[in-house]
DNA sequence: ACACACATGTAATTGGTTACATGATTTC
DNA sequence: GAAATCATGTAACCAATTACATGTGTGT
């Protein structure tokens, strides 16, 4: 049966660690796959209900203290089967949309400082994320290396790290490029080079 | 005024090259920013109407032969201003969703061959894209180097190339890792806890 | 004659975010 | 007793995809 992606993240997270509430599931998602996957409560709670209605997860008694009314869930055999079925079908890659690159692509329609600002923001974001990812990687090696999922968790982490490093390297070169006089003249002040107008397509 | 992203891509594309029909705009998008941005007709045509209604673009007479009934558009001064305004505001990065990484993350819940298959598909996709990007890069250097947008187009291209190369490198290591006996043959064993982690979104 | 690329558009549906509403428990 | 965090849920909205409907011009 076809389900939305949220359902599978939930199943996967519960397959790793049972007895989590919607609130916890969301936090777990942020802490583990957060750097490449986001979920909102508005999506999680309804999906939880649906999964329970279909018997893929079951509401379970809270394992601990009676905190504010909360409902924990566990994955069922059917749920695990559903997850595995989904895992086996080729991933779909939805057409990416990167507003950063889009604004950069149209960079010549604005002052160079605009593109430079975008790249700086990009750099900061990526640097911060790289730091936390490296930290997480270190912690995972110490605390989680014995879990069967560990090699796969590391795979996603090393992927993230590699991508971030490559992006940061690029961003340095990009900034250097934009700072040089090649592009660096405000279109308002003067015409730097040939009058080349926007008349033809690449 | 706030508009959907599609509006700005259209404005940007028309700012580079005027007098394009919806059909052409879509093709231009695919050929230039296609590797990081997708648009569908169902989005383009209504947006075109809206932009025209707001005076940001104007329907223009077809420059060439009377092909099947078609409507070309040009960007107006107001449209260009709108584009520039949008360019100046910090890009928003919507939370990414990468189903490939998600399936990989849950890899231990399925047979290793499943994850290997995902990575192979990933490799093929990326290799193909890298080839076309390099080709495009070569063509652009020859044909478009005199346009004011050229440096920015190259920036997006080199970014794409760098990311793809890094991803491909990673994928080789990942395959090597999964092919070794390192990864257990026990899809039945469930792990009791998620990895310790402090990754967070700002 | 047929297929294919050109060309435009609408309707149904989805998948999702955001904002809102509510309330308990802990901590300062 | 105020604020922060824990906790669950719904409603409004929206951007976007997909499928559908329709038709023309070109090449084989």
Coordinates of N, CA and C in Angstrom, one line a residue, chain B residues 1-199:
Chain B
X1 N 5.8 42.5 -2.8 CA 4.7 41.5 -2.7 C 5.3 40.0 -2.8
X2 N 4.8 39.2 -1.9 CA 5.3 37.8 -1.9 C 4.7 36.9 -3.0
X3 N 5.6 36.3 -3.7 CA 5.1 35.4 -4.7 C 5.8 34.0 -4.6
X4 N 5.2 33.1 -5.3 CA 5.8 31.7 -5.2 C 7.1 31.7 -6.0
X5 N 7.9 30.8 -5.8 CA 9.2 30.7 -6.4 C 9.2 30.6 -7.9
X6 N 8.2 30.0 -8.4 CA 8.1 29.8 -9.8 C 8.1 31.2 -10.5
X7 N 7.4 32.1 -9.9 CA 7.3 33.5 -10.5 C 8.7 34.0 -10.7
X8 N 9.6 33.8 -9.8 CA 10.9 34.4 -9.8 C 11.8 33.7 -10.9
X9 N 11.7 32.4 -11.0 CA 12.4 31.7 -12.0 C 12.0 32.3 -13.4
X10 N 10.8 32.4 -13.6 CA 10.3 32.9 -14.8 C 10.8 34.3 -15.1
X11 N 10.7 35.2 -14.1 CA 11.3 36.5 -14.3 C 12.8 36.5 -14.6
X12 N 13.5 35.6 -13.9 CA 14.9 35.5 -14.1 C 15.3 35.1 -15.5
X13 N 14.5 34.1 -15.9 CA 14.8 33.5 -17.2 C 14.5 34.5 -18.3
X14 N 13.4 35.2 -18.1 CA 13.0 36.3 -19.1 C 13.9 37.5 -19.0
X15 N 14.5 37.7 -17.9 CA 15.5 38.8 -17.8 C 16.8 38.5 -18.5
X16 N 17.1 37.2 -18.6 CA 18.2 36.8 -19.4 C 17.9 36.8 -20.9
X17 N 16.7 36.3 -21.2 CA 16.4 36.2 -22.6 C 14.9 36.4 -22.8
X18 N 14.5 37.5 -23.4 CA 13.1 37.9 -23.6 C 12.4 37.1 -24.7
X19 N 11.1 37.4 -24.8 CA 10.3 36.8 -25.8 C 10.3 35.3 -25.9
X20 N 10.0 34.7 -24.7 CA 9.8 33.2 -24.7 C 8.4 32.9 -24.3
X21 N 8.0 31.8 -24.9 CA 6.6 31.2 -24.5 C 6.8 30.3 -23.3
X22 N 5.7 30.0 -22.7 CA 5.7 29.1 -21.6 C 6.5 27.8 -21.9
X23 N 6.2 27.3 -23.0 CA 6.9 26.1 -23.4 C 8.4 26.2 -23.5
X24 N 8.8 27.3 -24.1 CA 10.2 27.6 -24.2 C 10.9 27.9 -22.9
X25 N 10.1 28.6 -22.0 CA 10.7 28.9 -20.7 C 11.0 27.7 -19.9
X26 N 10.1 26.7 -20.1 CA 10.3 25.5 -19.4 C 11.5 24.8 -19.9
X27 N 11.7 24.7 -21.2 CA 12.8 24.1 -21.8 C 14.1 24.8 -21.4
X28 N 14.1 26.1 -21.4 CA 15.2 26.9 -21.0 C 15.6 26.6 -19.5
X29 N 14.6 26.5 -18.7 CA 14.9 26.2 -17.3 C 15.6 24.8 -17.2
X30 N 15.0 23.8 -17.9 CA 15.7 22.5 -17.9 C 17.1 22.5 -18.3
X31 N 17.4 23.3 -19.4 CA 18.7 23.3 -20.0 C 19.7 24.1 -19.2
X32 N 19.2 25.0 -18.3 CA 20.2 25.9 -17.7 C 20.3 25.6 -16.1
X33 N 19.1 25.7 -15.5 CA 19.1 25.5 -14.0 C 18.5 24.1 -13.7
X34 N 18.3 23.3 -14.7 CA 17.6 22.0 -14.5 C 18.2 21.1 -13.5
X35 N 19.5 21.2 -13.3 CA 20.1 20.2 -12.4 C 19.9 20.6 -10.9
X36 N 19.4 21.8 -10.7 CA 19.0 22.1 -9.3 C 17.6 22.7 -9.2
X37 N 16.9 22.8 -10.3 CA 15.6 23.4 -10.2 C 14.6 22.8 -11.3
X38 N 13.5 22.4 -10.8 CA 12.5 21.9 -11.8 C 11.2 22.6 -11.8
X39 N 10.6 22.7 -12.9 CA 9.3 23.4 -13.0 C 8.4 22.6 -14.0
X40 N 7.1 22.6 -13.6 CA 6.1 21.8 -14.4 C 5.2 22.8 -15.1
X41 N 4.6 22.4 -16.2 CA 3.7 23.3 -17.0 C 2.5 23.7 -16.1
X42 N 2.0 22.8 -15.3 CA 0.9 23.1 -14.4 C 1.2 24.3 -13.5
X43 N 2.4 24.6 -13.3 CA 2.8 25.7 -12.5 C 3.2 26.9 -13.4
X44 N 3.8 26.7 -14.5 CA 4.2 27.8 -15.3 C 3.1 28.6 -15.9
X45 N 2.2 27.9 -16.6 CA 1.1 28.7 -17.3 C 0.3 29.6 -16.4
X46 N -0.2 29.0 -15.3 CA -1.0 29.9 -14.4 C -0.1 31.1 -13.9
X47 N 1.1 30.8 -13.6 CA 2.0 31.9 -13.0 C 2.2 32.9 -14.1
X48 N 2.4 32.5 -15.3 CA 2.5 33.4 -16.4 C 1.4 34.4 -16.5
X49 N 0.2 33.9 -16.4 CA -1.1 34.7 -16.4 C -1.0 35.7 -15.2
X50 N -0.7 35.2 -14.1 CA -0.6 36.1 -12.9 C 0.4 37.2 -13.1
X51 N 1.6 36.9 -13.5 CA 2.6 37.9 -13.7 C 2.2 38.9 -14.7
X52 N 1.5 38.4 -15.8 CA 1.0 39.4 -16.8 C 0.0 40.3 -16.2
X53 N -0.9 39.7 -15.4 CA -2.0 40.5 -14.8 C -1.4 41.6 -13.9
X54 N -0.3 41.3 -13.3 CA 0.3 42.3 -12.4 C 1.3 43.2 -13.1
X55 N 1.4 43.0 -14.4 CA 2.3 43.9 -15.2 C 3.8 43.7 -15.0
X56 N 4.2 42.5 -14.5 CA 5.6 42.2 -14.4 C 6.2 41.6 -15.7
X57 N 5.3 41.1 -16.5 CA 5.7 40.6 -17.8 C 4.6 41.1 -18.8
X58 N 4.9 41.2 -20.0 CA 3.8 41.5 -21.0 C 3.9 40.5 -22.2
X59 N 2.6 40.1 -22.6 CA 2.6 39.3 -23.8 C 3.1 40.1 -25.0
X60 N 4.0 39.4 -25.7 CA 4.6 40.1 -26.9 C 4.3 39.4 -28.1
X61 N 4.3 40.0 -29.3 CA 4.0 39.4 -30.6 C 5.2 38.4 -30.8
X62 N 4.8 37.3 -31.4 CA 5.8 36.3 -31.7 C 6.8 36.9 -32.7
X63 N 8.1 36.6 -32.4 CA 9.1 37.2 -33.3 C 9.3 36.5 -34.6
X64 N 8.8 35.2 -34.6 CA 9.1 34.4 -35.8 C 7.9 33.8 -36.4
X65 N 8.0 32.7 -37.0 CA 7.0 32.1 -37.8 C 5.7 31.8 -37.0
X66 N 4.6 31.7 -37.6 CA 3.3 31.4 -36.9 C 3.2 29.9 -36.6
X67 N 4.0 29.5 -35.6 CA 3.9 28.1 -35.2 C 2.5 27.9 -34.5
X68 N 2.2 26.8 -34.0 CA 0.9 26.6 -33.3 C 0.7 27.8 -32.4
X69 N -0.5 28.1 -32.2 CA -0.9 29.3 -31.4 C 0.0 29.3 -30.1
X70 N 0.7 30.4 -30.0 CA 1.6 30.5 -28.8 C 1.8 31.9 -28.4
X71 N 2.0 32.1 -27.1 CA 2.1 33.4 -26.5 C 3.5 33.6 -25.9
X72 N 4.2 34.6 -26.5 CA 5.5 34.9 -25.9 C 5.4 36.1 -24.9
X73 N 6.3 36.1 -24.0 CA 6.3 37.2 -23.0 C 7.6 37.9 -22.9
X74 N 7.6 39.1 -22.5 CA 8.8 39.9 -22.1 C 8.7 40.4 -20.7
X75 N 9.8 40.6 -20.1 CA 9.8 41.2 -18.8 C 9.7 42.7 -18.9
X76 N 9.0 43.3 -17.9 CA 8.8 44.8 -17.9 C 9.8 45.3 -16.9
X77 N 9.9 46.6 -16.8 CA 10.7 47.3 -15.8 C 10.3 46.9 -14.4
X78 N 9.0 46.9 -14.2 CA 8.5 46.5 -12.9 C 8.9 45.0 -12.6
X79 N 8.9 44.2 -13.6 CA 9.3 42.8 -13.4 C 10.7 42.7 -13.0
X80 N 11.5 43.5 -13.6 CA 13.0 43.4 -13.3 C 13.2 43.9 -11.9
X81 N 12.5 45.0 -11.5 CA 12.6 45.5 -10.2 C 12.2 44.4 -9.2
X82 N 11.1 43.7 -9.5 CA 10.6 42.7 -8.6 C 11.7 41.6 -8.4
X83 N 12.3 41.2 -9.5 CA 13.3 40.2 -9.5 C 14.5 40.6 -8.6
X84 N 14.9 41.9 -8.8 CA 16.0 42.4 -8.1 C 15.7 42.5 -6.6
X85 N 14.5 42.8 -6.3 CA 14.1 42.9 -4.9 C 14.2 41.5 -4.2
X86 N 13.7 40.5 -5.0 CA 13.8 39.2 -4.5 C 15.2 38.7 -4.3
X87 N 16.0 39.0 -5.3 CA 17.4 38.6 -5.2 C 18.1 39.1 -4.0
X88 N 17.7 40.3 -3.5 CA 18.4 40.9 -2.4 C 18.0 40.3 -1.1
X89 N 16.8 39.6 -1.0 CA 16.5 39.0 0.3 C 17.2 37.7 0.5
X90 N 17.7 37.4 1.7 CA 18.4 36.2 1.9 C 17.7 35.0 1.4
X91 N 18.4 34.0 0.8 CA 17.7 32.8 0.3 C 17.1 32.1 1.5
X92 N 16.0 31.4 1.3 CA 15.5 30.5 2.3 C 15.9 29.1 2.0
X93 N 16.4 28.4 2.9 CA 16.6 27.0 2.6 C 15.6 26.2 3.3
X94 N 14.7 25.6 2.5 CA 13.7 24.7 3.0 C 14.4 23.5 3.4
X95 N 13.9 22.9 4.5 CA 14.4 21.6 5.0 C 14.5 20.6 3.9
X96 N 15.7 20.1 3.7 CA 15.9 19.1 2.6 C 15.3 17.8 2.9
X97 N 15.0 17.1 1.9 CA 14.4 15.7 2.1 C 15.1 14.8 1.0
X98 N 15.9 13.9 1.5 CA 16.6 13.0 0.6 C 16.3 11.6 0.9
X99 N 15.4 11.1 0.0 CA 14.9 9.7 0.3 C 16.0 8.7 0.1
X100 N 17.0 9.0 -0.7 CA 18.2 8.1 -0.8 C 18.9 7.9 0.5
X101 N 19.2 9.0 1.1 CA 19.9 8.9 2.4 C 19.0 8.3 3.5
X102 N 17.7 8.5 3.4 CA 16.8 8.0 4.4 C 16.8 6.5 4.3
X103 N 16.7 5.9 3.1 CA 16.7 4.5 2.9 C 18.0 3.9 3.3
X104 N 19.1 4.6 3.0 CA 20.4 4.2 3.4 C 20.5 4.1 5.0
X105 N 20.0 5.1 5.6 CA 20.0 5.2 7.1 C 19.4 4.0 7.7
X106 N 18.3 3.6 7.1 CA 17.6 2.4 7.7 C 18.1 1.1 7.1
X107 N 19.2 1.2 6.4 CA 19.8 0.0 5.7 C 19.8 -1.3 6.4
X108 N 20.1 -1.2 7.7 CA 20.2 -2.5 8.4 C 18.9 -3.3 8.6
X109 N 17.8 -2.6 8.2 CA 16.5 -3.3 8.3 C 16.2 -4.1 7.1
X110 N 17.1 -4.1 6.1 CA 16.9 -4.9 4.9 C 18.2 -5.6 4.6
X111 N 18.1 -6.4 3.6 CA 19.4 -7.1 3.2 C 20.4 -6.1 2.6
X112 N 21.7 -6.4 2.8 CA 22.7 -5.5 2.3 C 22.6 -5.2 0.8
X113 N 22.1 -6.2 0.1 CA 21.9 -6.0 -1.4 C 21.0 -4.8 -1.7
X114 N 20.0 -4.6 -0.8 CA 19.1 -3.5 -1.0 C 19.9 -2.2 -1.0
X115 N 20.7 -2.0 0.0 CA 21.4 -0.7 0.1 C 22.4 -0.6 -1.0
X116 N 23.0 -1.7 -1.4 CA 24.0 -1.7 -2.5 C 23.3 -1.3 -3.8
X117 N 22.1 -1.8 -4.0 CA 21.3 -1.4 -5.2 C 21.0 0.1 -5.2
X118 N 20.7 0.6 -4.0 CA 20.4 2.1 -4.0 C 21.6 2.9 -4.3
X119 N 22.8 2.4 -3.8 CA 24.0 3.2 -4.1 C 24.4 3.1 -5.5
X120 N 24.2 1.9 -6.1 CA 24.5 1.8 -7.6 C 23.6 2.7 -8.4
X121 N 22.3 2.8 -8.1 CA 21.5 3.7 -8.8 C 22.0 5.1 -8.6
X122 N 22.3 5.4 -7.4 CA 22.8 6.7 -7.1 C 24.0 7.1 -7.9
X123 N 25.0 6.1 -8.0 CA 26.2 6.3 -8.8 C 25.9 6.5 -10.2
X124 N 25.0 5.7 -10.8 CA 24.7 5.9 -12.2 C 24.1 7.3 -12.5
X125 N 23.1 7.6 -11.7 CA 22.5 8.9 -11.8 C 23.5 10.0 -11.8
X126 N 24.4 10.0 -10.8 CA 25.4 11.0 -10.6 C 26.4 11.0 -11.7
X127 N 26.8 9.9 -12.2 CA 27.8 9.8 -13.3 C 27.2 10.5 -14.5
X128 N 26.0 10.1 -14.8 CA 25.3 10.6 -16.0 C 25.2 12.2 -15.9
X129 N 24.8 12.6 -14.8 CA 24.6 14.0 -14.6 C 26.0 14.8 -14.7
X130 N 27.0 14.2 -14.1 CA 28.3 14.8 -14.2 C 28.8 14.9 -15.6
X131 N 28.5 13.9 -16.4 CA 28.9 13.9 -17.8 C 28.2 15.1 -18.5
X132 N 26.9 15.2 -18.3 CA 26.2 16.3 -19.0 C 26.6 17.7 -18.5
X133 N 26.9 17.7 -17.2 CA 27.3 19.0 -16.7 C 28.6 19.5 -17.2
X134 N 29.5 18.5 -17.4 CA 30.8 18.8 -17.9 C 30.7 19.3 -19.4
X135 N 29.8 18.6 -20.0 CA 29.6 18.9 -21.4 C 29.0 20.4 -21.5
X136 N 28.0 20.6 -20.7 CA 27.4 22.0 -20.7 C 28.5 23.0 -20.4
X137 N 29.3 22.7 -19.4 CA 30.4 23.6 -19.0 C 31.3 24.0 -20.2
X138 N 31.6 22.9 -20.9 CA 32.5 23.2 -22.1 C 31.8 24.1 -23.1
X139 N 30.5 23.7 -23.4 CA 29.8 24.5 -24.4 C 29.6 26.0 -23.9
X140 N 29.3 26.1 -22.6 CA 29.1 27.5 -22.1 C 30.4 28.3 -22.3
X141 N 31.6 27.7 -22.0 CA 32.8 28.4 -22.1 C 33.0 28.9 -23.5
X142 N 32.6 28.1 -24.5 CA 32.8 28.5 -25.8 C 31.8 29.5 -26.3
X143 N 30.5 29.3 -25.9 CA 29.4 30.1 -26.5 C 28.9 31.3 -25.7
X144 N 29.1 31.2 -24.4 CA 28.5 32.2 -23.5 C 29.4 33.0 -22.7
X145 N 30.7 32.9 -22.9 CA 31.6 33.6 -22.0 C 31.5 35.1 -22.0
X146 N 30.9 35.7 -23.0 CA 30.8 37.1 -23.1 C 29.5 37.7 -22.4
X147 N 28.6 36.9 -22.0 CA 27.4 37.4 -21.3 C 27.7 37.8 -19.9
X148 N 27.1 38.8 -19.4 CA 27.3 39.3 -18.1 C 27.0 38.2 -17.0
X149 N 26.0 37.3 -17.4 CA 25.7 36.3 -16.4 C 26.7 35.1 -16.4
X150 N 27.6 35.1 -17.3 CA 28.4 33.9 -17.5 C 29.2 33.5 -16.2
X151 N 29.8 34.4 -15.5 CA 30.5 34.0 -14.3 C 29.6 33.3 -13.3
X152 N 28.4 33.8 -13.2 CA 27.4 33.2 -12.2 C 27.0 31.8 -12.7
X153 N 26.8 31.7 -14.0 CA 26.4 30.4 -14.5 C 27.5 29.4 -14.2
X154 N 28.7 29.9 -14.4 CA 29.8 29.0 -14.2 C 29.9 28.6 -12.7
X155 N 29.6 29.5 -11.8 CA 29.6 29.3 -10.4 C 28.7 28.1 -10.1
X156 N 27.5 28.2 -10.6 CA 26.5 27.1 -10.3 C 27.0 25.8 -10.9
X157 N 27.6 25.9 -12.1 CA 28.1 24.6 -12.7 C 29.3 24.0 -11.9
X158 N 30.2 24.8 -11.5 CA 31.4 24.3 -10.8 C 30.9 23.7 -9.4
X159 N 29.9 24.4 -8.9 CA 29.3 23.8 -7.6 C 28.8 22.4 -7.9
X160 N 27.9 22.3 -8.9 CA 27.4 21.0 -9.2 C 28.4 20.0 -9.5
X161 N 29.4 20.3 -10.2 CA 30.5 19.4 -10.6 C 31.2 18.9 -9.3
X162 N 31.5 19.9 -8.4 CA 32.2 19.6 -7.2 C 31.4 18.6 -6.3
X163 N 30.1 19.0 -6.2 CA 29.3 18.1 -5.4 C 29.1 16.7 -5.9
X164 N 29.0 16.6 -7.2 CA 28.8 15.3 -7.9 C 30.1 14.5 -7.7
X165 N 31.2 15.1 -7.9 CA 32.5 14.4 -7.8 C 32.6 13.9 -6.4
X166 N 32.4 14.7 -5.4 CA 32.5 14.3 -4.0 C 31.5 13.2 -3.7
X167 N 30.3 13.3 -4.2 CA 29.3 12.2 -4.0 C 29.8 10.9 -4.6
X168 N 30.4 11.0 -5.8 CA 30.8 9.8 -6.5 C 31.9 9.1 -5.7
X169 N 32.9 9.9 -5.3 CA 34.0 9.4 -4.5 C 33.4 8.7 -3.3
X170 N 32.5 9.4 -2.6 CA 31.9 8.7 -1.4 C 31.3 7.4 -1.7
X171 N 30.6 7.4 -2.9 CA 29.8 6.2 -3.2 C 30.7 5.0 -3.4
X172 N 31.9 5.2 -3.9 CA 32.9 4.2 -4.1 C 33.3 3.6 -2.8
X173 N 33.6 4.4 -1.9 CA 34.0 4.0 -0.5 C 32.8 3.3 0.1
X174 N 31.6 3.8 -0.1 CA 30.4 3.2 0.5 C 30.2 1.8 0.0
X175 N 30.3 1.6 -1.3 CA 30.2 0.3 -1.9 C 31.2 -0.7 -1.3
X176 N 32.5 -0.2 -1.3 CA 33.5 -1.0 -0.8 C 33.2 -1.5 0.6
X177 N 32.7 -0.5 1.4 CA 32.4 -0.8 2.8 C 31.3 -1.9 2.9
X178 N 30.2 -1.7 2.1 CA 29.1 -2.6 2.2 C 29.5 -4.0 1.6
X179 N 30.4 -4.0 0.7 CA 30.8 -5.3 0.1 C 31.7 -6.1 1.0
X180 N 32.4 -5.5 1.9 CA 33.2 -6.2 2.9 C 32.3 -6.8 3.9
X181 N 32.8 -7.8 4.6 CA 32.0 -8.5 5.6 C 31.6 -7.7 6.8
X182 N 32.2 -6.5 6.9 CA 31.9 -5.6 8.0 C 30.5 -5.5 8.4
X183 N 29.6 -5.4 7.4 CA 28.2 -5.2 7.7 C 27.5 -6.5 8.0
X184 N 27.0 -6.7 9.2 CA 26.5 -7.9 9.6 C 25.4 -8.5 8.7
X185 N 25.2 -9.8 8.9 CA 24.2 -10.5 8.1 C 23.0 -10.8 8.9
X186 N 22.6 -9.9 9.7 CA 21.5 -10.2 10.7 C 20.4 -9.1 10.6
X187 N 19.6 -9.2 9.6 CA 18.5 -8.2 9.4 C 17.4 -8.4 10.5
X188 N 17.5 -9.4 11.2 CA 16.4 -9.7 12.2 C 16.7 -8.9 13.5
X189 N 18.0 -8.7 13.8 CA 18.3 -8.1 15.1 C 18.0 -6.6 15.1
X190 N 17.1 -6.2 16.0 CA 16.7 -4.8 16.1 C 17.6 -4.1 17.1
X191 N 18.0 -2.9 16.8 CA 18.8 -2.1 17.7 C 18.0 -1.4 18.7
X192 N 18.4 -1.4 19.9 CA 17.5 -0.9 21.0 C 17.5 0.6 21.1
X193 N 18.5 1.3 20.6 CA 18.6 2.7 20.8 C 19.1 3.5 19.5
X194 N 18.6 4.7 19.3 CA 19.2 5.5 18.3 C 20.6 6.0 18.7
X195 N 21.3 6.5 17.7 CA 22.6 7.0 18.1 C 22.5 8.3 18.9
X196 N 23.5 8.4 19.8 CA 23.5 9.7 20.6 C 23.9 10.8 19.6
X197 N 23.2 11.9 19.9 CA 23.3 12.9 18.9 C 22.8 14.3 19.3
X198 N 23.4 15.3 18.9 CA 23.0 16.6 19.3 C 22.7 17.6 18.1
X199 N 22.6 17.0 16.9 CA 22.4 17.8 15.7 C 21.1 18.5 15.9

